[in-house]
mmCIF file of C-alpha atoms in Angstrom:
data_model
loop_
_atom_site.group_PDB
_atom_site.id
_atom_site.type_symbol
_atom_site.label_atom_id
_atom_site.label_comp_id
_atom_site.label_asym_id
_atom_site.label_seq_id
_atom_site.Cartn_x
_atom_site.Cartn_y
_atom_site.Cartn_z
ATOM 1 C CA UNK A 1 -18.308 28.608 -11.406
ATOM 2 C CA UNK A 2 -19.253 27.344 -14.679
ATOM 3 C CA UNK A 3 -17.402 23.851 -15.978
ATOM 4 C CA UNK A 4 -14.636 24.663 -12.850
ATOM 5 C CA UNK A 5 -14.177 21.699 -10.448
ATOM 6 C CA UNK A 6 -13.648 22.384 -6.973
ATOM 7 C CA UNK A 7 -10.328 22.384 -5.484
ATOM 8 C CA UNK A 8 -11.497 19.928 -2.937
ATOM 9 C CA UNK A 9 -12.541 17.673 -6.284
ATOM 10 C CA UNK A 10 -8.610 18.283 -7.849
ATOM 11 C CA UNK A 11 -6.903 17.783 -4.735
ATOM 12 C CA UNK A 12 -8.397 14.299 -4.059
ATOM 13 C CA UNK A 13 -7.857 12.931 -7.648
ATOM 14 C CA UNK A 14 -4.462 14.075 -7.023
ATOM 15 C CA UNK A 15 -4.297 12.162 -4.104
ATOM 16 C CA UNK A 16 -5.696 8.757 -5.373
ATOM 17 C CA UNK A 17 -3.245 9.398 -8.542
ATOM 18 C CA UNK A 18 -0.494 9.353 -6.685
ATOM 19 C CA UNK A 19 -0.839 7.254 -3.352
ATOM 20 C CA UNK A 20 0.145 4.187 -4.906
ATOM 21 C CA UNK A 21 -1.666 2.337 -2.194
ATOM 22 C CA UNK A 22 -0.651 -1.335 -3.813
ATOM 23 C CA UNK A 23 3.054 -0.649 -4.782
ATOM 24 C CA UNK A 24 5.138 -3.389 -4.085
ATOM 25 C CA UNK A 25 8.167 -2.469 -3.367
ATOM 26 C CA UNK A 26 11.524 -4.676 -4.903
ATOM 27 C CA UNK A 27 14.371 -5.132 -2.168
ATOM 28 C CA UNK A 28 17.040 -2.582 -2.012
ATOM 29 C CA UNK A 29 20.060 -4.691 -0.988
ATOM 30 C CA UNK A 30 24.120 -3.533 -0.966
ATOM 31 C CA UNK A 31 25.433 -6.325 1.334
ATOM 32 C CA UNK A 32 26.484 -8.722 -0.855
ATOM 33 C CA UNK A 33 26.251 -12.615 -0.036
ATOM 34 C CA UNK A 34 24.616 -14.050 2.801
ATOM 35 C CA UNK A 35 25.879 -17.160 3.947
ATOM 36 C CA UNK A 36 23.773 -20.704 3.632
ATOM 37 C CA UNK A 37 22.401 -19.225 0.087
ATOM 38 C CA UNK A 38 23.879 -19.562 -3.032
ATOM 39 C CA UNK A 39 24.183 -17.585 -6.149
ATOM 40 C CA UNK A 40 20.392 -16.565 -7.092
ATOM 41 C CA UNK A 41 19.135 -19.149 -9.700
ATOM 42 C CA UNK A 42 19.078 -18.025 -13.183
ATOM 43 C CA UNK A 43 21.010 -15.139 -12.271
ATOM 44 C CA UNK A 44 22.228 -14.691 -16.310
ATOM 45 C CA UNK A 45 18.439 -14.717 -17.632
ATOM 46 C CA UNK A 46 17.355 -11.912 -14.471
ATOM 47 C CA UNK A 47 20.585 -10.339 -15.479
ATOM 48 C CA UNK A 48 20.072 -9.993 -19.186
ATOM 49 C CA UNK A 49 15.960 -9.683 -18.763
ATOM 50 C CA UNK A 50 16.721 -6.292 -16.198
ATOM 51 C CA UNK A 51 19.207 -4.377 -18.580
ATOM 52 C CA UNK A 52 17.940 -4.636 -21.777
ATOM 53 C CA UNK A 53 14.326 -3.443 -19.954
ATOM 54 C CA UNK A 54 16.079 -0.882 -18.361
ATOM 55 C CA UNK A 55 17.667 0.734 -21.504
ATOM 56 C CA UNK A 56 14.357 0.613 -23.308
ATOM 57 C CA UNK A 57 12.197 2.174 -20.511
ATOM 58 C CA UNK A 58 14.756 5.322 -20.462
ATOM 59 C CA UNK A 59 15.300 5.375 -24.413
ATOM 60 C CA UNK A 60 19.383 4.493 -23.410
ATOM 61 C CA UNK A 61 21.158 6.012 -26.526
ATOM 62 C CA UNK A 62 23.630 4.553 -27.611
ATOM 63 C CA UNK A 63 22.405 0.974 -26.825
ATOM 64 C CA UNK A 64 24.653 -0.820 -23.935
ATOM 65 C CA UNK A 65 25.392 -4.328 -25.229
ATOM 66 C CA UNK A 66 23.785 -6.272 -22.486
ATOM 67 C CA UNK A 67 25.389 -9.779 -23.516
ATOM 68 C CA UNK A 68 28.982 -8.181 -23.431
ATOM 69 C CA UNK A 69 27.907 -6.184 -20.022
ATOM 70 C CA UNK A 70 26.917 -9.518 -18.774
ATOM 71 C CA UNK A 71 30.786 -10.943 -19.579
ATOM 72 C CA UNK A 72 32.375 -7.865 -18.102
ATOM 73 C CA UNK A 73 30.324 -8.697 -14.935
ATOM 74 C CA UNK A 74 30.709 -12.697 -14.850
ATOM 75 C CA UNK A 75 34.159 -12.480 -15.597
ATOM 76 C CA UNK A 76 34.712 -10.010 -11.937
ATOM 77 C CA UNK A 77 34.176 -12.862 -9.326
ATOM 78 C CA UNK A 78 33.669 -16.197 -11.523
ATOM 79 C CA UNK A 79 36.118 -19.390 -10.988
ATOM 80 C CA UNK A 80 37.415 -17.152 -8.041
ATOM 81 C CA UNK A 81 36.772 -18.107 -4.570
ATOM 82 C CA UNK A 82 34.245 -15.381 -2.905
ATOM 83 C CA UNK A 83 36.620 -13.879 -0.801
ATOM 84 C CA UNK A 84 39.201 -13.106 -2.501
ATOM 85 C CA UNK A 85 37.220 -10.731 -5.266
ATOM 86 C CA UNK A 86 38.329 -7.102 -5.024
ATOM 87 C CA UNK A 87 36.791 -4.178 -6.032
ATOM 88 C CA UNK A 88 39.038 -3.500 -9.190
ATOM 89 C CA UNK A 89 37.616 -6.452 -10.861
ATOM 90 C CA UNK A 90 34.578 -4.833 -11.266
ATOM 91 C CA UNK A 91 35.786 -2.024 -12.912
ATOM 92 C CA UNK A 92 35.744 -3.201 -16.695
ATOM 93 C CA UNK A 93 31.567 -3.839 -15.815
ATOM 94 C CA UNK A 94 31.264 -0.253 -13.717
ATOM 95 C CA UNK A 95 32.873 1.416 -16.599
ATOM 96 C CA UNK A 96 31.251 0.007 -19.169
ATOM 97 C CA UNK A 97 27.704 -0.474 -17.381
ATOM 98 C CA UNK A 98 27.461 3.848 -15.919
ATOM 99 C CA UNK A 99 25.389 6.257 -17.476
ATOM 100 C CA UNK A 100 24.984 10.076 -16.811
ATOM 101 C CA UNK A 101 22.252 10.763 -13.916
ATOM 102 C CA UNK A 102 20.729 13.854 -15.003
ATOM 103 C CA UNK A 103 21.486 17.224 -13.628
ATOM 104 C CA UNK A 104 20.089 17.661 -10.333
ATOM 105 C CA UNK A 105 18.556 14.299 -9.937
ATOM 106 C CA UNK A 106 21.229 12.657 -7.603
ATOM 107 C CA UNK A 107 20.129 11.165 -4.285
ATOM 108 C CA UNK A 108 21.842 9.284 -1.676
ATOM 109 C CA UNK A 109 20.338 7.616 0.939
ATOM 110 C CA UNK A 110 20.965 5.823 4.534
ATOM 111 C CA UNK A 111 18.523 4.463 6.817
ATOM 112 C CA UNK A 112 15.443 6.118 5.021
ATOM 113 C CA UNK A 113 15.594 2.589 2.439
ATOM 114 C CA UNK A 114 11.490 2.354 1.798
ATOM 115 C CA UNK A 115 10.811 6.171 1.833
ATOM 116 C CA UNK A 116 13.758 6.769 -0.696
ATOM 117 C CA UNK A 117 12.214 4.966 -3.585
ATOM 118 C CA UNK A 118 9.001 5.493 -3.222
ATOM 119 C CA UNK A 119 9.765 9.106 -3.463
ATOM 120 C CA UNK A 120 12.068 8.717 -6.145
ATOM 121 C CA UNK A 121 9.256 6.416 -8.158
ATOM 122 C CA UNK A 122 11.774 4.732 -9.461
ATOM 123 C CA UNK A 123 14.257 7.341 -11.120
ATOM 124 C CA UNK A 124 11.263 9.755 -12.051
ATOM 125 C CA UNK A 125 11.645 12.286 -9.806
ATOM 126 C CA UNK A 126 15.513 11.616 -8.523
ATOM 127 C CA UNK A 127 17.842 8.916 -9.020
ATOM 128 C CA UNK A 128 19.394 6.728 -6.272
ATOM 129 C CA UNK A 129 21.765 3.766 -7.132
ATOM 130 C CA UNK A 130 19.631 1.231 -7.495
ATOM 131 C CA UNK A 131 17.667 3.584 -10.441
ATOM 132 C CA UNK A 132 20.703 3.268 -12.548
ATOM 133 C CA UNK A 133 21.685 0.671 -15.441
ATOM 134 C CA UNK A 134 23.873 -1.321 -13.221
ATOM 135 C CA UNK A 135 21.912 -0.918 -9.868
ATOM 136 C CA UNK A 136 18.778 -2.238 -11.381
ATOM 137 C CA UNK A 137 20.057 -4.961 -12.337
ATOM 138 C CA UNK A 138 21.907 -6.282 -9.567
ATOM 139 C CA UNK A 139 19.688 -5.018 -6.976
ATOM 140 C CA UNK A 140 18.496 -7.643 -4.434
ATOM 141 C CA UNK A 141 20.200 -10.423 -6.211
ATOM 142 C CA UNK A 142 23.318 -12.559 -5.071
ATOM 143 C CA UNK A 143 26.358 -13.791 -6.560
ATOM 144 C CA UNK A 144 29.463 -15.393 -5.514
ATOM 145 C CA UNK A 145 32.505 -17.396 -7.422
ATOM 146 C CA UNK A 146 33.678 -20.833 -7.190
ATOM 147 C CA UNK A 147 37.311 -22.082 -8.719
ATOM 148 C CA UNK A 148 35.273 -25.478 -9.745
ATOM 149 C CA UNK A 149 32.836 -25.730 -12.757
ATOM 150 C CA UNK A 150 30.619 -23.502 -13.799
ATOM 151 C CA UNK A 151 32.607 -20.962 -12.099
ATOM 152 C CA UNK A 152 30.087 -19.854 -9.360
ATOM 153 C CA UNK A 153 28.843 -21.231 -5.997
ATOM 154 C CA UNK A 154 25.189 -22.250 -6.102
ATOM 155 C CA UNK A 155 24.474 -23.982 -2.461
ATOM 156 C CA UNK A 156 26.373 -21.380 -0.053
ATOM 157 C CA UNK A 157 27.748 -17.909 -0.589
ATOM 158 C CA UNK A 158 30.310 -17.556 2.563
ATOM 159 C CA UNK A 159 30.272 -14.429 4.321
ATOM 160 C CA UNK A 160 33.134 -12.250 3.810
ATOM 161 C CA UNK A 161 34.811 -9.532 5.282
ATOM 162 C CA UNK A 162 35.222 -7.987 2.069
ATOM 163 C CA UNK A 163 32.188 -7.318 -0.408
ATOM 164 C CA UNK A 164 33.612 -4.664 -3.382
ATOM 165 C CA UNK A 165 30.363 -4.464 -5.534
ATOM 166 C CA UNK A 166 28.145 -2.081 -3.910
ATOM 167 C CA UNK A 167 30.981 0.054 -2.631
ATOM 168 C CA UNK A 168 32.473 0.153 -5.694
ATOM 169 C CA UNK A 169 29.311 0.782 -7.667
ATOM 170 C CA UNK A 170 28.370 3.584 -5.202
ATOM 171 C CA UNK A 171 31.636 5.269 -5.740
ATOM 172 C CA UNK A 172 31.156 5.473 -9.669
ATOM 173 C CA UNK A 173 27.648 6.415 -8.805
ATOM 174 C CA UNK A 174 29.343 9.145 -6.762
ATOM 175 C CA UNK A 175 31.783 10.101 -9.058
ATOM 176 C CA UNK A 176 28.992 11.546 -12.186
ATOM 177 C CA UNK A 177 26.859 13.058 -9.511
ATOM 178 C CA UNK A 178 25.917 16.850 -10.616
ATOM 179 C CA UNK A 179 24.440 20.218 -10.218
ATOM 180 C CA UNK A 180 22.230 20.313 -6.767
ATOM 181 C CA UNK A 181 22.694 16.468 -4.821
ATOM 182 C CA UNK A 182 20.375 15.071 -2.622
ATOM 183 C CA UNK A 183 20.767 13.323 0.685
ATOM 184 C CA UNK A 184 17.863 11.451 2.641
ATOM 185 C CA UNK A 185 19.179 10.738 6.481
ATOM 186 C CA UNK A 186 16.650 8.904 9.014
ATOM 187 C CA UNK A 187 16.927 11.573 12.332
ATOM 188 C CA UNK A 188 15.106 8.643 14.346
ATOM 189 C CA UNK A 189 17.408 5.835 13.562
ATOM 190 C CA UNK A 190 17.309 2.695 15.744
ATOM 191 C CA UNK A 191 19.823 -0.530 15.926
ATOM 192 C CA UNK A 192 18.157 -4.095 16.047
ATOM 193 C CA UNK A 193 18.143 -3.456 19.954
ATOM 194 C CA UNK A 194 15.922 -0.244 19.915
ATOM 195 C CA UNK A 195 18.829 1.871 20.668
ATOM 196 C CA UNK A 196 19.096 5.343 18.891
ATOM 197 C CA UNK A 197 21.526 5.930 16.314
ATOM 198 C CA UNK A 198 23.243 8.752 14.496
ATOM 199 C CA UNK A 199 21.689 10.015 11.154
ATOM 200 C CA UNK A 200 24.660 10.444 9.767
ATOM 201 C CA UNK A 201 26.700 7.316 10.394
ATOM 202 C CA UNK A 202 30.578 7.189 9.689
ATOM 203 C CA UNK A 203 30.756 3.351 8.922
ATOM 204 C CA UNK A 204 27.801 3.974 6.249
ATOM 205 C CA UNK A 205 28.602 3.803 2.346
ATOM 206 C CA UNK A 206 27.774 7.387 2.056
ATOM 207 C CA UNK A 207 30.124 8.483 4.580
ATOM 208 C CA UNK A 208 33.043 6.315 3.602
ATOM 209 C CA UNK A 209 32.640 6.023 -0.677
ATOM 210 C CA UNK A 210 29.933 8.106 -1.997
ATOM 211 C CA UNK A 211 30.656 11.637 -0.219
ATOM 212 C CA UNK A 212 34.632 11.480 -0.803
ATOM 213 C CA UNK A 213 33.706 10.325 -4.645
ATOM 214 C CA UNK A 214 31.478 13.945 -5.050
ATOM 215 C CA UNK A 215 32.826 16.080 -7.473
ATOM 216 C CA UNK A 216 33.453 19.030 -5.517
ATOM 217 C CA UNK A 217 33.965 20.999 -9.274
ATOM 218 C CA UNK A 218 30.819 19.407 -11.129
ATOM 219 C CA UNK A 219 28.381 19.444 -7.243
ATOM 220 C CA UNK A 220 26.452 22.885 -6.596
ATOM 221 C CA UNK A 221 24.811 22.337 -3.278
ATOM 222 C CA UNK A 222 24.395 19.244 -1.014
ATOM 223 C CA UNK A 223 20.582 19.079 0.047
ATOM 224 C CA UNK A 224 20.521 17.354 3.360
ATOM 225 C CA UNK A 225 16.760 16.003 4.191
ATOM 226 C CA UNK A 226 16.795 14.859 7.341
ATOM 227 C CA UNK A 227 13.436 12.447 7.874
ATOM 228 C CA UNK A 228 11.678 11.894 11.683
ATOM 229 C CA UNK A 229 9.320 8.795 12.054
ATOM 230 C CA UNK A 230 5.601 10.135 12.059
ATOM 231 C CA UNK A 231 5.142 8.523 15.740
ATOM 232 C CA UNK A 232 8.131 10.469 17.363
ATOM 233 C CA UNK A 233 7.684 13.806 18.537
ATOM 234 C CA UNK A 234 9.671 16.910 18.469
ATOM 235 C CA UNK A 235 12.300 17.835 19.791
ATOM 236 C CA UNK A 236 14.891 15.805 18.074
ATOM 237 C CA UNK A 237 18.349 14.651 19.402
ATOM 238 C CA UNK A 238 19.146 14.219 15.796
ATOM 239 C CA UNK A 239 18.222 17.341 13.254
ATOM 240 C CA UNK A 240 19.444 19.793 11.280
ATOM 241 C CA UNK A 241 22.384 21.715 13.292
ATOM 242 C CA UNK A 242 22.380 18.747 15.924
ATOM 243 C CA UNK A 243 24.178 15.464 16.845
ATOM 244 C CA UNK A 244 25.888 13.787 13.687
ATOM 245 C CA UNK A 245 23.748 16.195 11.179
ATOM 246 C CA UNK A 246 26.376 18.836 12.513
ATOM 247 C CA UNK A 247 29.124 17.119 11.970
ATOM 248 C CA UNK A 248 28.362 16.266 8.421
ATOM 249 C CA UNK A 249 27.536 20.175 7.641
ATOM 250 C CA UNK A 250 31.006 20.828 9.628
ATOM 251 C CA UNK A 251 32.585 18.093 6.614
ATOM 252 C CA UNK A 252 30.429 19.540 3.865
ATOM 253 C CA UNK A 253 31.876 22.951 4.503
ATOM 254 C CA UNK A 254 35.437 21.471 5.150
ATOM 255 C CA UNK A 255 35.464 20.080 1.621
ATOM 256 C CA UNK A 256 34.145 23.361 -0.273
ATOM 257 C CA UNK A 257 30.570 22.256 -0.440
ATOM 258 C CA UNK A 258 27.429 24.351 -0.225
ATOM 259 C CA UNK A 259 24.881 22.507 1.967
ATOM 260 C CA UNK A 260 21.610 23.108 2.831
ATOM 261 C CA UNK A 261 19.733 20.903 5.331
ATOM 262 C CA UNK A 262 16.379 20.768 6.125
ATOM 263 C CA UNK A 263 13.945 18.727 9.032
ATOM 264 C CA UNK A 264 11.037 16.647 7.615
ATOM 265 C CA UNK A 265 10.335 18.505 4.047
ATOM 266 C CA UNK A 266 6.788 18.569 3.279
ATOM 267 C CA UNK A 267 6.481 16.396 0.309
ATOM 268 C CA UNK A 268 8.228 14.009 2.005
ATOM 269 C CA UNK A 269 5.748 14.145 5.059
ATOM 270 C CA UNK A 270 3.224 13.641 2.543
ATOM 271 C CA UNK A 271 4.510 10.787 0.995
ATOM 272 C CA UNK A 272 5.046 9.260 4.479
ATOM 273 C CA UNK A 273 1.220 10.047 5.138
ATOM 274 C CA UNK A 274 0.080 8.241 1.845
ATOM 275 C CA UNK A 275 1.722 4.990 3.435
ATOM 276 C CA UNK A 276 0.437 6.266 7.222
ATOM 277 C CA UNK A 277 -2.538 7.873 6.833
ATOM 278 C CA UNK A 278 -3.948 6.815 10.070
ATOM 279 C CA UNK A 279 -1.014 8.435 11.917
ATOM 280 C CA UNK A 280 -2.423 11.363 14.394
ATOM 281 C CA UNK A 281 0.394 13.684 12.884
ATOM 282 C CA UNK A 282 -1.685 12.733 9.310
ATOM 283 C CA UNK A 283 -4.942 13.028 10.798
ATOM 284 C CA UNK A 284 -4.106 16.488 11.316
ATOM 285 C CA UNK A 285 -2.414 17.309 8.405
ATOM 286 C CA UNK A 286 -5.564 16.262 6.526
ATOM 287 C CA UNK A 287 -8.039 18.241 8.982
ATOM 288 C CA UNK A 288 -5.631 21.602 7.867
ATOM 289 C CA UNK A 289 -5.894 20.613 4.565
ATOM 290 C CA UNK A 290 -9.840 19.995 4.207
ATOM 291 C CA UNK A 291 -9.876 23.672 5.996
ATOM 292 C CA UNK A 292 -7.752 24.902 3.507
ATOM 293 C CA UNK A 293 -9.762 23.607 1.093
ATOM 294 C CA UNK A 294 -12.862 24.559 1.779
ATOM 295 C CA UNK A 295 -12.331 28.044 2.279
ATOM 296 C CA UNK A 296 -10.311 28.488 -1.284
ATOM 297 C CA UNK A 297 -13.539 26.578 -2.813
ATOM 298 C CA UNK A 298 -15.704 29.767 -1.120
ATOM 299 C CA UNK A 299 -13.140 32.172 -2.226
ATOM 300 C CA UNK A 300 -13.042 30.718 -5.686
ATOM 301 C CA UNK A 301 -17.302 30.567 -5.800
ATOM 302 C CA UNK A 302 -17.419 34.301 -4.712
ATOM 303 C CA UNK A 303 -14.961 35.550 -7.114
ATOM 304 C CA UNK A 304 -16.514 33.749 -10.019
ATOM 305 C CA UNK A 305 -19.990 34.804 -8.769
ATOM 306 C CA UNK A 306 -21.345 38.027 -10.759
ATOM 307 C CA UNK A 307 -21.378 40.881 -7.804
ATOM 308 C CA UNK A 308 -25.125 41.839 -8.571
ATOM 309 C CA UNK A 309 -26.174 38.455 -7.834
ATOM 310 C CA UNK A 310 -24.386 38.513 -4.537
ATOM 311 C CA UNK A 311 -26.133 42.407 -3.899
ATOM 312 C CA UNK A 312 -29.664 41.022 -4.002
ATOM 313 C CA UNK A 313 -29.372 38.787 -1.326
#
């Protein structure tokens, strides 16, 4: 075999490469205010730290001025009382604040929260909202106005009815989405009581903003990846061509869009493996695998093996 490591050998370094066993994961939050908290302390300094990071990790050309991005945003919902900010006056900071997502490298989510960006590591392999300029920045903090100095509420953020950012910045998110789109659904959704819900939900932001925003001229396909929990077996009340996941092909083709949906694709298994490895459905993924394995490594010793070595044994 001379200086050629065995498969086995590759396909574990592979493995501990990528498993990121100790990622710690940042919240993922498009709510808005909670009440009984206030605005997030030091939200300027987290603001101004995040987008001036952001732009140099991704080589942002030409530079966003973060100070005047901060200005556009402070200026939506400051001295105004919490409820009464609409989406519009987010605008200037959504317009100013969204960047191109590269070709292909759109992906929506809903329900699937943890497994969609650790797959996307971050905006390497796809981009979800909270991988762009203005999601990373705002993501998992809290804001809310106040008509009485300085301008924002710092003890209690009221819960209202009405909560523009995230809708809004999903629709502009929408809106520049291009080439082949991607869209992770949970197929074994539960509510807080253990009930089962629909993958496709018509109250979520993708139903309601982001798929009316797609660009039916600038969108190629719709990928449709429709994820099952690694403890629930087949068959599925929820899958591709069943329960809400046919409705949403039904709207796809309704609107001129090519879709293609898929059950449970296999790098996405994997990835829920690396986090589950103990799971009997990754037990035995691993067993195939190893068996796999093994018999390339024979098939890769006997080809490189001279053939009048292997006559004289």
């Amino acid at each position: 075999m001379g200086n050629r490591l065995p498969l086995s050998l590759i396909v574990f370094g592979v493995l501990c490469v990528t498993g990121k066993t100790n990622t710690v994961h940042r919240r993922y939050v498009r709510s808005g205010p909670t009440e009984n908290t206030g605005t997030t302390p030091h939200l300027q300094e987290i603001f101004l730290g995040r987008c001036w990071g952001y732009q140099r990790r991704w080589q942002v050309s030409p530079e966003v001025n973060c100070t005047e991005l901060w200005v556009k945003f402070f200026g939506a919902f400051s001295y105004r009382e919490p409820c009464d900010v609409t989406a519009s006056l987010y605008d200037p900071f959504f317009q100013a604040a969204t960047l191109d997502t590269p070709v292909n490298k759109t992906m929506f989510w809903s329900g699937t929260t943890v497994l969609a960006h650790t797959y996307t590591d971050e905006g390497t392999r796809y981009r979800t909202l909270e991988d762009t300029l203005p999601g990373h920045i705002l993501d998992g903090l809290q804001w809310c106005g106040s008509s009485r100095e300085p301008g924002y509420n710092d003890t209690m953020c009221p819960l209202c009815e009405n909560r523009p950012f995230w809708p809004e910045a999903s629709k502009f998110f929408a809106e520049r989405a291009r080439g082949d789109v991607f869209v992770l659904l949970n197929g074994t959704r539960r509510d807080a009581s253990g009930n089962p819900e629909d993958a496709f939900r018509a109250t979520s932001i993708f139903a309601r903003v982001e798929l009316p925003a797609l660009n039916k001229a600038a969108v190629s396909s719709v990928h449709v990846w429709v994820m099952h929990d690694l403890n629930v077996r087949p068959p599925y009340d929820e899958a591709c061509g069943k329960g809400s996941l046919k409705r949403l092909e039904q709207i796809l083709s309704g609107n001129g869009f090519r879709s293609i949906c898929q059950d449970d694709p296999p790098a996405l298994r994997y990835q829920q493996c690396v986090d589950a490895p103990s799971s009997p459905l990754c037990t035995s993924i691993t067993n195939e695998a190893s068996k796999i394995t093994i018999y390339i490594d024979v098939l890769l010793f006997v080809t490189a093996v001279p053939k009048w070595l292997l006559m004289n044994f």
